[in-house]
XYZ file of C-alpha atoms in Angstrom:
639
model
C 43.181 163.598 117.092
C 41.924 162.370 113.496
C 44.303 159.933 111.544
C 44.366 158.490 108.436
C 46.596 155.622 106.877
C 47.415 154.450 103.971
C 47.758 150.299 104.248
C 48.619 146.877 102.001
C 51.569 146.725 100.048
C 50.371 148.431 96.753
C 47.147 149.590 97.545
C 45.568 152.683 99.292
C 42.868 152.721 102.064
C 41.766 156.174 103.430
C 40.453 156.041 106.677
C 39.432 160.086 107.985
C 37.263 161.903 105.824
C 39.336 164.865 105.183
C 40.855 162.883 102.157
C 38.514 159.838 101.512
C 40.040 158.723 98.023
C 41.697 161.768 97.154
C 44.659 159.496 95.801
C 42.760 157.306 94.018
C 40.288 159.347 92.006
C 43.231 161.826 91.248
C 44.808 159.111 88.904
C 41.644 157.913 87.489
C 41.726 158.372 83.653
C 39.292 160.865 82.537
C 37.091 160.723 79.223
C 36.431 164.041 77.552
C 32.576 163.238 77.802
C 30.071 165.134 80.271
C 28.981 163.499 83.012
C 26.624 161.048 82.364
C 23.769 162.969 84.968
C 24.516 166.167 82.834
C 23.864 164.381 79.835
C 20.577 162.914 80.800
C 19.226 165.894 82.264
C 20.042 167.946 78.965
C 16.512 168.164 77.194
C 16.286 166.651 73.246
C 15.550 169.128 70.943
C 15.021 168.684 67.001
C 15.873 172.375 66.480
C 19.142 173.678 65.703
C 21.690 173.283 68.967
C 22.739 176.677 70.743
C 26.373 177.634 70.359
C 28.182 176.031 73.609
C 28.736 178.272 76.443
C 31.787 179.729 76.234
C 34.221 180.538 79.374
C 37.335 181.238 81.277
C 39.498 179.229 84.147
C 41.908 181.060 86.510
C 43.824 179.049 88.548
C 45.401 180.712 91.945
C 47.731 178.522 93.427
C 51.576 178.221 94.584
C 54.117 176.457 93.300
C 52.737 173.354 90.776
C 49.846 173.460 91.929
C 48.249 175.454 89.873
C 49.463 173.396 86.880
C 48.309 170.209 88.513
C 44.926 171.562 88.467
C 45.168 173.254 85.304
C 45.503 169.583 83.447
C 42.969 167.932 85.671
C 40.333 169.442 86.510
C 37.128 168.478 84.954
C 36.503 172.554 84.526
C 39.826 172.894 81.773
C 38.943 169.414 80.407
C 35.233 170.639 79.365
C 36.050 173.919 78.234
C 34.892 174.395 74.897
C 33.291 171.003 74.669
C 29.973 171.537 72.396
C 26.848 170.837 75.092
C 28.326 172.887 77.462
C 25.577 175.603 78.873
C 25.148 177.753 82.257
C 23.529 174.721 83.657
C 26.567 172.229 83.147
C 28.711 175.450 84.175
C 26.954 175.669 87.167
C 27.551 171.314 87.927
C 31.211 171.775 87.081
C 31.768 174.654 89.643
C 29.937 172.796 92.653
C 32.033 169.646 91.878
C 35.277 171.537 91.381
C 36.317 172.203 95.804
C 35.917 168.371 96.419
C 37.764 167.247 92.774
C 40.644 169.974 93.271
C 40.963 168.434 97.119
C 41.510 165.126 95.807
C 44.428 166.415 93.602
C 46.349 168.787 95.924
C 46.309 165.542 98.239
C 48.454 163.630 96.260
C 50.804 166.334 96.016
C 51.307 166.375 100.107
C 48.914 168.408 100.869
C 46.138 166.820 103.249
C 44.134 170.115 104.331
C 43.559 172.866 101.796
C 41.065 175.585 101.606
C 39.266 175.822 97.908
C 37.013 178.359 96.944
C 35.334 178.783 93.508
C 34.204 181.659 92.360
C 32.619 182.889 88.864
C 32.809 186.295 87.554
C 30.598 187.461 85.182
C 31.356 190.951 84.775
C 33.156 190.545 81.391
C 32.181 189.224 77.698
C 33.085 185.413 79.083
C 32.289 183.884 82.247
C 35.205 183.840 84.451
C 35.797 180.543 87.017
C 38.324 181.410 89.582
C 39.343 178.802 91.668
C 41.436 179.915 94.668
C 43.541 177.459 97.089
C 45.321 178.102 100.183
C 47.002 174.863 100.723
C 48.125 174.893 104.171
C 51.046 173.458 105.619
C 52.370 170.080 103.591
C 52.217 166.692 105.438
C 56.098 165.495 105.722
C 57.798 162.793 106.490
C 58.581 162.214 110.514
C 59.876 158.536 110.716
C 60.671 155.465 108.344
C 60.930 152.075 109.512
C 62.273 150.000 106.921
C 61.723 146.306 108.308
C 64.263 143.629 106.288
C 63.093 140.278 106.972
C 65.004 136.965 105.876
C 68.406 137.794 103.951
C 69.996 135.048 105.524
C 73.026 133.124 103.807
C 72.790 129.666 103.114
C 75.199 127.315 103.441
C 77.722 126.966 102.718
C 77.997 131.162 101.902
C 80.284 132.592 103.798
C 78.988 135.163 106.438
C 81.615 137.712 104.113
C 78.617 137.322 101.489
C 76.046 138.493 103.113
C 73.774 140.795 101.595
C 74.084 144.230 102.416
C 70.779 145.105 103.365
C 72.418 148.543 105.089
C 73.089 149.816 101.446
C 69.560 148.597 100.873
C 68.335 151.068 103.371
C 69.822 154.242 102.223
C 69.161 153.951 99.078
C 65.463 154.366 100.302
C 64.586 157.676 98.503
C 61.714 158.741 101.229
C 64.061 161.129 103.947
C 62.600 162.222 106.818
C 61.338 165.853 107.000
C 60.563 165.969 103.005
C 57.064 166.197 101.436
C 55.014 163.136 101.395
C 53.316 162.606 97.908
C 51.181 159.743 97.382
C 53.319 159.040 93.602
C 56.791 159.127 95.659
C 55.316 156.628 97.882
C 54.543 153.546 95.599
C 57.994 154.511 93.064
C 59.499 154.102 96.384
C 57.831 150.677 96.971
C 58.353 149.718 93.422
C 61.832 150.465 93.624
C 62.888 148.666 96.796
C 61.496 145.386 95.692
C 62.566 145.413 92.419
C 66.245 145.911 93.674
C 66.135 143.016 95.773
C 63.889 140.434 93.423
C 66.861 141.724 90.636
C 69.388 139.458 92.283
C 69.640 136.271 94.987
C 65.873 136.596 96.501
C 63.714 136.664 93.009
C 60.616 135.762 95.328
C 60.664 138.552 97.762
C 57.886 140.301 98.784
C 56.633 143.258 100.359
C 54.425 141.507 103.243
C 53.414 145.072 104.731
C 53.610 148.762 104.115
C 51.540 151.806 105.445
C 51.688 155.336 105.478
C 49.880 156.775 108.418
C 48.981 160.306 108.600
C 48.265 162.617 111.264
C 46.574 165.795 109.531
C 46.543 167.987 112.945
C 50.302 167.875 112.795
C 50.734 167.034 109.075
C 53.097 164.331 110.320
C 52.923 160.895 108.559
C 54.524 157.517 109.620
C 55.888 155.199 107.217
C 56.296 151.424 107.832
C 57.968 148.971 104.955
C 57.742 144.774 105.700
C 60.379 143.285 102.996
C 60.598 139.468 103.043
C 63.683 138.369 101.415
C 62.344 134.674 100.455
C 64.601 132.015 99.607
C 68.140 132.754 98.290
C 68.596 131.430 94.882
C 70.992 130.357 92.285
C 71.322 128.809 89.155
C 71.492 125.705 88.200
C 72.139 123.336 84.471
C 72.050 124.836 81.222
C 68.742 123.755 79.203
C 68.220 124.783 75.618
C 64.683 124.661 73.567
C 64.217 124.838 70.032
C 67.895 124.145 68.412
C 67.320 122.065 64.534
C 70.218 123.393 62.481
C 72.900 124.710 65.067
C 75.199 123.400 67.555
C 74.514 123.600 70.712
C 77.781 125.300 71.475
C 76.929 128.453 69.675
C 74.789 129.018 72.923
C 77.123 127.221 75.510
C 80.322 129.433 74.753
C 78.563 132.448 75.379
C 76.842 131.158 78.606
C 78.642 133.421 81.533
C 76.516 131.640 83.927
C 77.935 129.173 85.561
C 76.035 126.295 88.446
C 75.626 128.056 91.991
C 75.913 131.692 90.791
C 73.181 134.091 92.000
C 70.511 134.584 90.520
C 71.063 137.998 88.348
C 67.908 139.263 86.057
C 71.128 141.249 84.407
C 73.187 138.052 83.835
C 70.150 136.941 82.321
C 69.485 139.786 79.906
C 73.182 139.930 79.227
C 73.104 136.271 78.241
C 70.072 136.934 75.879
C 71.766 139.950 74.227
C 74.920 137.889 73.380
C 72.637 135.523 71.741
C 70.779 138.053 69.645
C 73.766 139.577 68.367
C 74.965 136.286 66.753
C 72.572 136.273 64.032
C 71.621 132.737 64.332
C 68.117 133.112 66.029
C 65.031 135.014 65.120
C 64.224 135.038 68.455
C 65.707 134.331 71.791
C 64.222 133.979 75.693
C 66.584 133.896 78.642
C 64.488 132.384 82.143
C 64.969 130.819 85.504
C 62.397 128.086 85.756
C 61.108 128.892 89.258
C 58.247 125.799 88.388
C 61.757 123.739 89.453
C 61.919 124.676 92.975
C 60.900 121.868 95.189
C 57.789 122.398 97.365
C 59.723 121.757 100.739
C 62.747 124.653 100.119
C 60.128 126.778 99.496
C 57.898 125.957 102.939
C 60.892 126.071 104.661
C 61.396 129.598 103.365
C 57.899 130.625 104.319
C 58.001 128.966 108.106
C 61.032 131.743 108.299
C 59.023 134.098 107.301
C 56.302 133.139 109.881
C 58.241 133.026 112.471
C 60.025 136.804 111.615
C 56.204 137.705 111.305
C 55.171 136.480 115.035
C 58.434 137.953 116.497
C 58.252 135.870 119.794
C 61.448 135.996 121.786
C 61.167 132.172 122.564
C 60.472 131.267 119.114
C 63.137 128.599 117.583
C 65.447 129.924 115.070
C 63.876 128.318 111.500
C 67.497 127.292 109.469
C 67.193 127.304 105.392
C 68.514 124.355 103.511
C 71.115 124.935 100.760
C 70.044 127.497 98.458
C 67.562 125.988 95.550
C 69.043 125.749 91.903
C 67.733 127.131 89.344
C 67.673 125.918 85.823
C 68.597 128.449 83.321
C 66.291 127.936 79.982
C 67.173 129.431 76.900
C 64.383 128.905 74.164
C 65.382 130.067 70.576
C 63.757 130.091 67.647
C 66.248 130.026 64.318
C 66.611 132.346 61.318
C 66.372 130.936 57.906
C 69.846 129.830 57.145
C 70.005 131.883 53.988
C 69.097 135.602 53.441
C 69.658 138.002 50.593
C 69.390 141.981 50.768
C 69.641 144.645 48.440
C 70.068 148.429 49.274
C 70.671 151.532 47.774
C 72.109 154.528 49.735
C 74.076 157.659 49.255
C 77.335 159.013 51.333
C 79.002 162.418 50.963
C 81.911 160.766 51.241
C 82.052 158.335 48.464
C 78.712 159.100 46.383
C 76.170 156.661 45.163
C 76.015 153.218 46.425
C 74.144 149.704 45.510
C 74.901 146.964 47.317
C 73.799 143.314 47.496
C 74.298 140.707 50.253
C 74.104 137.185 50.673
C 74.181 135.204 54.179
C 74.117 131.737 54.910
C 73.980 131.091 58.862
C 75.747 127.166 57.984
C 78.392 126.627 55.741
C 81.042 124.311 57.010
C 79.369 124.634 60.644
C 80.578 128.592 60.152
C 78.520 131.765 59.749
C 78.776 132.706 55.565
C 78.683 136.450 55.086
C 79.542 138.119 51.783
C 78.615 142.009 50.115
C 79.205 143.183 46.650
C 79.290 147.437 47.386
C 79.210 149.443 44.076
C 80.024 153.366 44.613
C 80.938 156.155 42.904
C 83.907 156.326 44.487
C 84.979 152.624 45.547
C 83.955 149.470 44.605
C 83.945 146.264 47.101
C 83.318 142.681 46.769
C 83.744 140.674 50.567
C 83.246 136.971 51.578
C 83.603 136.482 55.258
C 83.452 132.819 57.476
C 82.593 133.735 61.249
C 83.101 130.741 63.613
C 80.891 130.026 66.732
C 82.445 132.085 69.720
C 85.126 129.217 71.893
C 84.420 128.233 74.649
C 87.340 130.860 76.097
C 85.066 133.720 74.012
C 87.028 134.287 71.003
C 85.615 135.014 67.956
C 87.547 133.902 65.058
C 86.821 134.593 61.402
C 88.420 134.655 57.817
C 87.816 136.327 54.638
C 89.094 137.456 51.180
C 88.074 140.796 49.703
C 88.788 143.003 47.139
C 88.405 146.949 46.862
C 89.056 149.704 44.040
C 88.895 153.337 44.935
C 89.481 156.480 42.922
C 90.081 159.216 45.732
C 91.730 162.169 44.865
C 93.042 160.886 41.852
C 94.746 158.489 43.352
C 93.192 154.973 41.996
C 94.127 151.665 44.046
C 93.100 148.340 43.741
C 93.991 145.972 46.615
C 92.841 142.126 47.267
C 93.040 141.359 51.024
C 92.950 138.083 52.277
C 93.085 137.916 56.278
C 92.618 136.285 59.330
C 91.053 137.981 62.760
C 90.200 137.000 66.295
C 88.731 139.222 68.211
C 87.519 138.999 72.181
C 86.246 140.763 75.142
C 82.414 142.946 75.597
C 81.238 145.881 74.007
C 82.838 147.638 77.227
C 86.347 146.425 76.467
C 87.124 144.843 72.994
C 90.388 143.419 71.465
C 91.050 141.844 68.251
C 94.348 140.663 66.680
C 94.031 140.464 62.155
C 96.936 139.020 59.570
C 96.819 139.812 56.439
C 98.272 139.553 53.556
C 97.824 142.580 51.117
C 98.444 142.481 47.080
C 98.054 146.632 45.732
C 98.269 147.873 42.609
C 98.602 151.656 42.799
C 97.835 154.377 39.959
C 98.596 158.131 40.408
C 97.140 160.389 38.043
C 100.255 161.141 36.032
C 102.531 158.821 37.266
C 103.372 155.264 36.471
C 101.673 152.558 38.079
C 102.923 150.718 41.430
C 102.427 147.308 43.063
C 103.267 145.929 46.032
C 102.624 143.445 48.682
C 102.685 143.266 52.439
C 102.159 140.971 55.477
C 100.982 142.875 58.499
C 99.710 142.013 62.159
C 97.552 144.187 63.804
C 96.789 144.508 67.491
C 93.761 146.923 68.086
C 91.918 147.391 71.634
C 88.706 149.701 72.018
C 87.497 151.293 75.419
C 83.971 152.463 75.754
C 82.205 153.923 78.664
C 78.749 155.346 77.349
C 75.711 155.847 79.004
C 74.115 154.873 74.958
C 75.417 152.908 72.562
C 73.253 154.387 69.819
C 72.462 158.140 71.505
C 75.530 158.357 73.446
C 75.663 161.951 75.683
C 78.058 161.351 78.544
C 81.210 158.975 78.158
C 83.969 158.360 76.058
C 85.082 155.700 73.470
C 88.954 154.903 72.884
C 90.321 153.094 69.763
C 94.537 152.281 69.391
C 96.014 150.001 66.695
C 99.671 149.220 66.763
C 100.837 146.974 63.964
C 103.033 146.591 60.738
C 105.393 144.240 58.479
C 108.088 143.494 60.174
C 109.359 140.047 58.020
C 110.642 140.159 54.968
C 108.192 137.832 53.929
C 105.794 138.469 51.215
C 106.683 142.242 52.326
C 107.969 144.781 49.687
C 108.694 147.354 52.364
C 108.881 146.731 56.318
C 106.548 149.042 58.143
C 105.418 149.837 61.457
C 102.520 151.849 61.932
C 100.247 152.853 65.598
C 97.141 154.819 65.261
C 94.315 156.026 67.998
C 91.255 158.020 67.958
C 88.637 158.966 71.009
C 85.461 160.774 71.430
C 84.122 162.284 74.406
C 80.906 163.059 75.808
C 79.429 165.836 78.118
C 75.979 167.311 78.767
C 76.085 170.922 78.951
C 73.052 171.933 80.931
C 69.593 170.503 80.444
C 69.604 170.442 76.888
C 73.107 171.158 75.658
C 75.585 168.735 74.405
C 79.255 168.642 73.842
C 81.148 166.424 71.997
C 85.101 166.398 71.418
C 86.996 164.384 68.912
C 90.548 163.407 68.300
C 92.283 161.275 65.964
C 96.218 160.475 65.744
C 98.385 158.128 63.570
C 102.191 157.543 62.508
C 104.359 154.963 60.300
C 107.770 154.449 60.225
C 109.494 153.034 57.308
C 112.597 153.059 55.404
C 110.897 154.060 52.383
C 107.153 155.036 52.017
C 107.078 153.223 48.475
C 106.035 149.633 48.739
C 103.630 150.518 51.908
C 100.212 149.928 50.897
C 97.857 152.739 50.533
C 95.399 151.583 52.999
C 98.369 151.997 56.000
C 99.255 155.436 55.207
C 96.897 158.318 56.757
C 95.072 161.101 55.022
C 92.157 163.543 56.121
C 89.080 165.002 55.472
C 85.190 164.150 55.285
C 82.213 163.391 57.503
C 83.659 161.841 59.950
C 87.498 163.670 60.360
C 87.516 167.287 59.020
C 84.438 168.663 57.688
C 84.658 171.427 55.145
C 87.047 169.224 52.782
C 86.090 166.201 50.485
C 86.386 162.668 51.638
C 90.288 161.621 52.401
C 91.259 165.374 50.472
C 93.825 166.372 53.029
C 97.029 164.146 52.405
C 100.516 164.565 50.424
C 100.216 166.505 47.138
C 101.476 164.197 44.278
C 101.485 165.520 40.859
C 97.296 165.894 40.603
C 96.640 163.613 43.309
C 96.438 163.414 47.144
C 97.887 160.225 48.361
C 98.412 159.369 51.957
C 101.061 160.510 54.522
C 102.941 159.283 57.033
C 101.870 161.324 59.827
C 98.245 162.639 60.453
C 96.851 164.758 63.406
C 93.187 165.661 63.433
C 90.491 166.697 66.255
C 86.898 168.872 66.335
C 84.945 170.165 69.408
C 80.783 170.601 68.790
C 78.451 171.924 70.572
C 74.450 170.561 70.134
C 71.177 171.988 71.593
C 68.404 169.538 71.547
C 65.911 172.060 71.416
C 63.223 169.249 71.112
C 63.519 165.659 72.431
C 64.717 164.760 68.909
C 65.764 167.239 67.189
C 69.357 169.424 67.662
C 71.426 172.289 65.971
C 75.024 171.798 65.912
C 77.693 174.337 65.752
C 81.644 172.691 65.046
C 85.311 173.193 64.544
C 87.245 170.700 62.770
C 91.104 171.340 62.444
C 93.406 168.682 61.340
C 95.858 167.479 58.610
C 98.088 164.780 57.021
C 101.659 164.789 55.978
C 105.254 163.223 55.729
C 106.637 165.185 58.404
C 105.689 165.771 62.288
C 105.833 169.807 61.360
C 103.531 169.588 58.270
C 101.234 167.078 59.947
C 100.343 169.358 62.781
C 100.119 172.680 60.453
C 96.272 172.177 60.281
C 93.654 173.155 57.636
C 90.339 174.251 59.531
C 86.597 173.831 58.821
C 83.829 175.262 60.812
C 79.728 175.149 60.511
C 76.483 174.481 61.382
C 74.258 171.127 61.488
C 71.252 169.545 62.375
C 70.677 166.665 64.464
C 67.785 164.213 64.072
C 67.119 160.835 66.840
C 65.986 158.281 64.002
C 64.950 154.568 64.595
C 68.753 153.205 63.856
C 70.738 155.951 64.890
C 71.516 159.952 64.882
C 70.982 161.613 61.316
C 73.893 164.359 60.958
C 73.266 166.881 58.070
C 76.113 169.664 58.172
C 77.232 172.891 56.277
C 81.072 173.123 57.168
C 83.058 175.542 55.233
C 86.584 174.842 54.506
C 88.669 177.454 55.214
C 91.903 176.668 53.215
C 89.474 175.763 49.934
C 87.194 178.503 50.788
C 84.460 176.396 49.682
C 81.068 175.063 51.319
C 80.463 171.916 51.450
C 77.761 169.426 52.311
C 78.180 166.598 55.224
C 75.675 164.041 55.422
C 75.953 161.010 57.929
C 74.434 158.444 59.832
C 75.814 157.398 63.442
C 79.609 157.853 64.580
C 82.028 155.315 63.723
C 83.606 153.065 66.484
């Protein structure tokens, strides 16, 4: 009884004849040249080439195969090339059993029957290859050998790594198809879950696949050596000139004996990267650090689980080696300038200009001047370095005029804001103090003043931040005036809005939105502008003009003190980036609970386009209590 095994962690031997390098030759890359014995027998000729010999390629087999062979073999691949002839036909067809072989093997199947076959009875040449497959080689046992995964002292035996999850998560079952591609992801993917955290050096020492092609049984055998356990160790940084080191310190998670985690190191170097500070940033373990004797100790473990004598003396680890965690940076330029022009549905035409300096006072400098049709903005903001407890602190004065609805306001803010916590979970806490001055088209001008405290917590739980398609995201706000200090009119005000996620199918998407908000106040006069709600646009109810749905005042819209909104879409991505959207937006803002939740609809149609920075929306929503279309550009979702 013939065998034949596949042997050597990554690498492929054939040793029966039946499938000698069937694997390998399958995922060679092949040119779209002849073959250079085809091309050298092919006589030179001055006169004019003959037109290439045309022909035909019929495929019989089940299942994929027939695709499989379709995209491979050398018979598709030629057709139509120019210095094809009867001759090179004839090459292609006796080369075609042995190549197609090769390729049904890696699918699992180690003992077809191929017959080729041309037919010449029509205008073209017909090639008809026909395969009978026989019966698949499966999977009849799978030892998984773990080697090492010992704790070291002083871990607690509680710690121990579970190497029985490791197990079965091994995708390979017994009794399903064996296919040559399964068989290394497999590899691939139980190393790189174990060199991902605690034993960055293991190994796979052994690993065949033995198959038996009279029973079409094979026999799979994994080695995994563990290696040393590791953690890290001190904090080195490379490349600092103009910054503190505790830009990079505060947001260090790490801390001296942790495990070592490749995603606590790519969580580290995306913290850093968001901060602005540093062109470029590289999070590492040195591994150089180890010292030579933790490491032979490791491996006289390893020899000793490899020799598997019963009398052989247990081999003890010392205390687990500590890494050093590196971060190299290189810095921005301390001070950049940007221009930008852009358009909005919402709010028209916009220029804007922006100046940063990364070091002003030992604080992040970050100020915009925002010129659009419908508001004008100039900001200054000073970010401090995140604590050591992971706050980020900042403060700022700004000042924005906006003509919306005919209602024209003009408000200078100047505030204060921590915020803390991931992108997961975030928090912030902002004081302000507001100074309004409010016009309404045919009324007299107001001012007022307030000084509110916000609370505000968002929850996400995306499987995207920038292409989200399953998850939600949760925003609340509860806040207001509540001294009569610097405060015209007392206030308290709480707010929330969510999205949610779904697939629908393979290529179907929904995505439901809500949004919710209510103030309570003695009067509504002497409450700025910016805490009372209205509706409409882009991104609340499409169909009606940016912040259009609100409390009619004279000609104006101005803002209510209740608001209810929410939309439900549907998108099909008929191609990896493109979509068509269909939507219903309902939603409404008032100064009672009964008006607020009397809604004004819009419905329509979109497309949706997967750019470099985030999904292009371009809608057609009609409003149904304007009856009016109207155009919805945007970029992104908010929050």
């Amino acid at each position: 009884m013939g065998q034949l095994t596949l042997a050597a962690a990554g690498s492929v031997i054939l040793t029966c004849p039946i499938a000698q390098a069937r694997a390998q030759e399958a995922t060679q890359e092949r040119t779209q040249e002849l073959p250079q014995d085809a091309v050298a027998d092919s006589p030179v000729s001055t006169e004019a080439a003959p037109a290439p010999l045309q022909y035909e390629v019929k495929v019989n087999a089940p299942g994929d195969l027939d695709e499989l062979l379709e995209k491979n073999l050398d018979l598709e691949r030629f057709r139509g090339n120019p210095r094809m002839d009867r001759e090179q036909l004839q090459r292609l067809v006796r080369d075609t059993p042995e190549q197609a072989k090769n390729l049904i093997a890696t699918a699992g199947y180690y003992t077809p029957v191929v017959t080729v076959r041309v037919d010449t009875t029509g205008a073209k040449p017909v090639v008809i290859v026909d395969v009978d497959p026989g019966a698949p080689v499966t999977i009849d046992k799978v030892e998984l050998e773990l080697r090492g995964f010992d704790p070291t002292p002083p871990l607690a035996a509680s710690e121990q790594y579970d190497t029985e999850a490791l197990k079965r998560s091994w995708p390979l079952k017994t009794g399903s198809v064996f296919r040559q591609a399964d068989w290394e992801s497999a590899k691939r993917a139980l190393l790189r879950e174990v060199v991902q955290t605690r034993y960055p050096r293991a190994q796979l020492v052994d690993t065949q696949a033995v198959v038996d092609p009279e029973t079409h049984k094979v026999s799979l055998l994994v080695v995994l050596d563990s290696g040393p356990e590791l953690r890290f160790g001190e904090l080195r940084i490379e490349g600092l000139k103009r910054y503190d080191a505790n830009i990079i310190r505060n947001l260090d998670k790490i801390r001296p004996g942790d495990y070592y985690s490749e995603s606590a190191l790519q969580s580290l170097q995306a913290r850093l990267q968001d901060t602005g500070y540093f062109a470029s940033v590289e999070v590492s373990a040195d591994m150089s650090s180890i010292l030579s004797e933790q490491i032979e100790a490791g491996q006289e473990s390893q020899q000793a689980d490899a020799a598997g004598a019963a009398e052989a003396k247990p081999v003890h680890r010392g205390p687990a080696p500590l890494l050093p965690l590196v971060v190299r940076v290189t810095e921005n330029k301390q001070q950049n300038v940007s221009a930008g022009l852009g358009f909005s549905t919402n709010t028209g035409n916009r220029a804007q200009l922006n100046y940063d300096n990364l070091n002003v006072w030992g604080t992040r400098f970050k100020s915009a001047l925002t010129m659009e049709t419908k508001k004008q903005a100039a900001h200054a903001n000073f970010y401090f370095p995140t604590t050591e407890r992971g706050y980020n602190d900042s403060a700022g004065a700004s000042f924005e005029r906006s003509d919306i609805s005919n209602e024209i306001t003009a408000v200078t803010t100047i505030s204060a804001k921590r915020n803390w916590g991931g992108t997961n979970l975030e928090r912030s806490l902002t004081f302000e103090f507001l100074s309004e001055d409010k016009t309404v088209v045919g009324l007299e001008q107001t001012r007022s003043k307030s000084l509110p405290l916000t609370y505000a917590i968002t929850k996400r739980s995306l499987d995207s931040l920038l292409f989200p398609t399953k998850g939600y995201v949760i925003n609340a706000q509860v806040g207001g005036a509540l001294l009569p200090v610097l405060t015209d009119e007392r206030f308290v005000r709480v707010a929330s809005k969510a999205v949610y996620y779904r697939p629908l199918g393979e290529k179907g998407e929904l995505i439901v939105r809500g949004e919710m908000g209510a103030l309570g106040s003695k009067e509504k006069r002497g409450v700025p502008a910016v805490y009372l709600f209205r509706a409409g646009g882009d991104q609340s109810v499409r169909g009606y003009g940016y912040q259009e749905l609100g409390v009619k005042e004279g000609d104006a819209t101005i803002g209510g003190r209740y608001m209810l909104t929410g939309s439900a879409e549907y998108q099909y991505w008929f191609k990896p980036k493109w979509a068509i959207a269909a939507f219903y937006d309902a939603g409404n803002a008032a100064d009672t609970v009964k008006a607020a939740m009397t809604p004004k609809s819009g419905y329509g149609l979109g497309g949706r386009y997967k750019s470099p920075v985030g999904p292009i929306n371009v809608d057609v929503a009609y409003g149904h209590a304007v009856h009016k279309y109207r155009l919805h550009f945007s970029l992104g979702f908010t929050f």
